[in-house]
XYZ file of C-alpha atoms in Angstrom:
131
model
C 0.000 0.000 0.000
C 1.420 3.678 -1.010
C 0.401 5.677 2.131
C 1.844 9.211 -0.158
C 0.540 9.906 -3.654
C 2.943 10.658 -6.371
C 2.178 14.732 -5.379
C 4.214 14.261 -2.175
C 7.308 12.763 -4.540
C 6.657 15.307 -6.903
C 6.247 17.884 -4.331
C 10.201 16.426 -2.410
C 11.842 16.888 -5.752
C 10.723 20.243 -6.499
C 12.156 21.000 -2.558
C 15.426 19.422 -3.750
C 15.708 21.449 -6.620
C 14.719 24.863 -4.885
C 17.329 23.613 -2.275
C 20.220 23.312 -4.646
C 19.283 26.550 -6.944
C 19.757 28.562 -3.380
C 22.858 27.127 -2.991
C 24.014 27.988 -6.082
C 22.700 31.575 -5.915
C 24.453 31.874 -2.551
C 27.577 30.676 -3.913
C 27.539 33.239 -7.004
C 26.895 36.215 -4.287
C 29.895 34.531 -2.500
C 31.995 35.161 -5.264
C 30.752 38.025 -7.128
C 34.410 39.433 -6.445
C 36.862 36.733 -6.871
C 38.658 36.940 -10.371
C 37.661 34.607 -13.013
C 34.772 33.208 -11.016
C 32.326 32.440 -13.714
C 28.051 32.067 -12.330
C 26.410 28.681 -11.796
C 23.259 27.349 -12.433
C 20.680 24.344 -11.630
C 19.351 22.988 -14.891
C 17.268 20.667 -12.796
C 14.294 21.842 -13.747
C 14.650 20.908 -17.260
C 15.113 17.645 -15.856
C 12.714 17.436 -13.862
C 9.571 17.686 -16.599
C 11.643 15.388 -19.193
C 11.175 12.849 -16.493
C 7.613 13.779 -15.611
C 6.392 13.840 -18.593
C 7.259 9.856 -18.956
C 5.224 7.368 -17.605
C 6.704 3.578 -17.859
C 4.506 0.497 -16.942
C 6.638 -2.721 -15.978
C 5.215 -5.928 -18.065
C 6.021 -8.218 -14.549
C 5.553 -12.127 -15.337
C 5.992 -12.863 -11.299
C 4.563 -11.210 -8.335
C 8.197 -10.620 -6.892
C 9.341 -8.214 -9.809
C 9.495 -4.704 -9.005
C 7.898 -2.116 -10.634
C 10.163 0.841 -11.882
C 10.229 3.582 -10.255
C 9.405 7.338 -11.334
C 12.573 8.727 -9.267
C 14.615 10.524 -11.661
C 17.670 9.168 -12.478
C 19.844 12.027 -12.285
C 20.564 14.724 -9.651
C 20.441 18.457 -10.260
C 22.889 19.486 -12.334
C 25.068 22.573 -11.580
C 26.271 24.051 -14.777
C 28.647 27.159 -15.378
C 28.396 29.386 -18.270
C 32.093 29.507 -19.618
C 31.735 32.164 -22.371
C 30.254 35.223 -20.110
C 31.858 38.374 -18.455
C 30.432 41.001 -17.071
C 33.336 42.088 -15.396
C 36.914 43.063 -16.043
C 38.324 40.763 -14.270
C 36.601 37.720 -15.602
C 34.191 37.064 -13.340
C 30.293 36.687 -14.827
C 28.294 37.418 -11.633
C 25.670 39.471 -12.383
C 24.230 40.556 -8.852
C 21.561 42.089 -9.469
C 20.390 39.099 -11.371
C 21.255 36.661 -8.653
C 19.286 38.583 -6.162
C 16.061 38.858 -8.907
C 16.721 34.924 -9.061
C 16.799 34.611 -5.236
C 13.245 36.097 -4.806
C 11.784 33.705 -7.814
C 13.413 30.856 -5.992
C 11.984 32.069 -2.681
C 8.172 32.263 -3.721
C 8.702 29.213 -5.280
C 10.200 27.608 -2.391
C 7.318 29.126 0.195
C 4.805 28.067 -2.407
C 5.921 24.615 -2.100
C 6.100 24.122 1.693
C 2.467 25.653 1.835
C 1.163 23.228 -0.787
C 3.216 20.050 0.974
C 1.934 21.214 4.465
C -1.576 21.239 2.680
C -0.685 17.758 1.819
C -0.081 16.969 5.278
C -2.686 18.537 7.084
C -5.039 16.797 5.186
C -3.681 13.120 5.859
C -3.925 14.634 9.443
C -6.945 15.198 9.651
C -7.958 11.778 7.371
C -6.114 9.786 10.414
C -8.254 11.966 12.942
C -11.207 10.797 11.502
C -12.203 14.000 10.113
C -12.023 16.129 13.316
């Protein structure tokens, strides 16, 4: 029995994502003065909908054969773009786009934890009985 429905999944990856992407942004602030430093990115996202947009159904010819699973197979990737400066010194931090990026991330983030604790308040209150 699956006690979670795939939105809870769906719901920790999208956490893990917004988790790494503030990481990244906080690293880029970090650095937004050290020579040659060139700005990171999370291209999980892209990821992320390639693998939700498949759906695979295992053909299983015994009972003891798992089913595969809809984790996606990679992690988020952090990616560097090589080929930008905005300074002269080499380094491609761009502040006042990290910061813009920070607040996306943010609302994102607090829209997630509102829709997961929606999640969870409503098992709650299944277990509860409805009271």
């Amino acid at each position: 029995m699956k006690l979670f429905s795939n939105t809870v999944s769906t719901l920790e990856h999208a956490l893990n994502y917004s988790s790494a992407k503030q990481k990244v942004i906080s690293q880029n602030i970090a650095n937004v003065d050290t020579p040659n430093y060139k700005a990171k990115d999370v291209s999980f996202k892209a990821v992320f909908q390639d693998v939700m947009g498949q759906s695979f159904q295992a053909h299983k010819s015994d009972s003891r054969h798992y089913d595969f699973s809809s984790k996606p197979s990679r992690m988020p990737g952090i990616i560097s773009k090589p080929n930008v400066n905005y300074n002269e010194n080499g380094n491609s931090v761009d502040l006042d786009k990290e910061m813009a990026d920070m607040a996306t991330n943010q609302i994102y983030y607090n829209a997630l934890t509102e829709r997961i604790n929606g999640k969870f308040n409503s098992l709650q209150s299944v277990i509860r009985g409805g009271k």
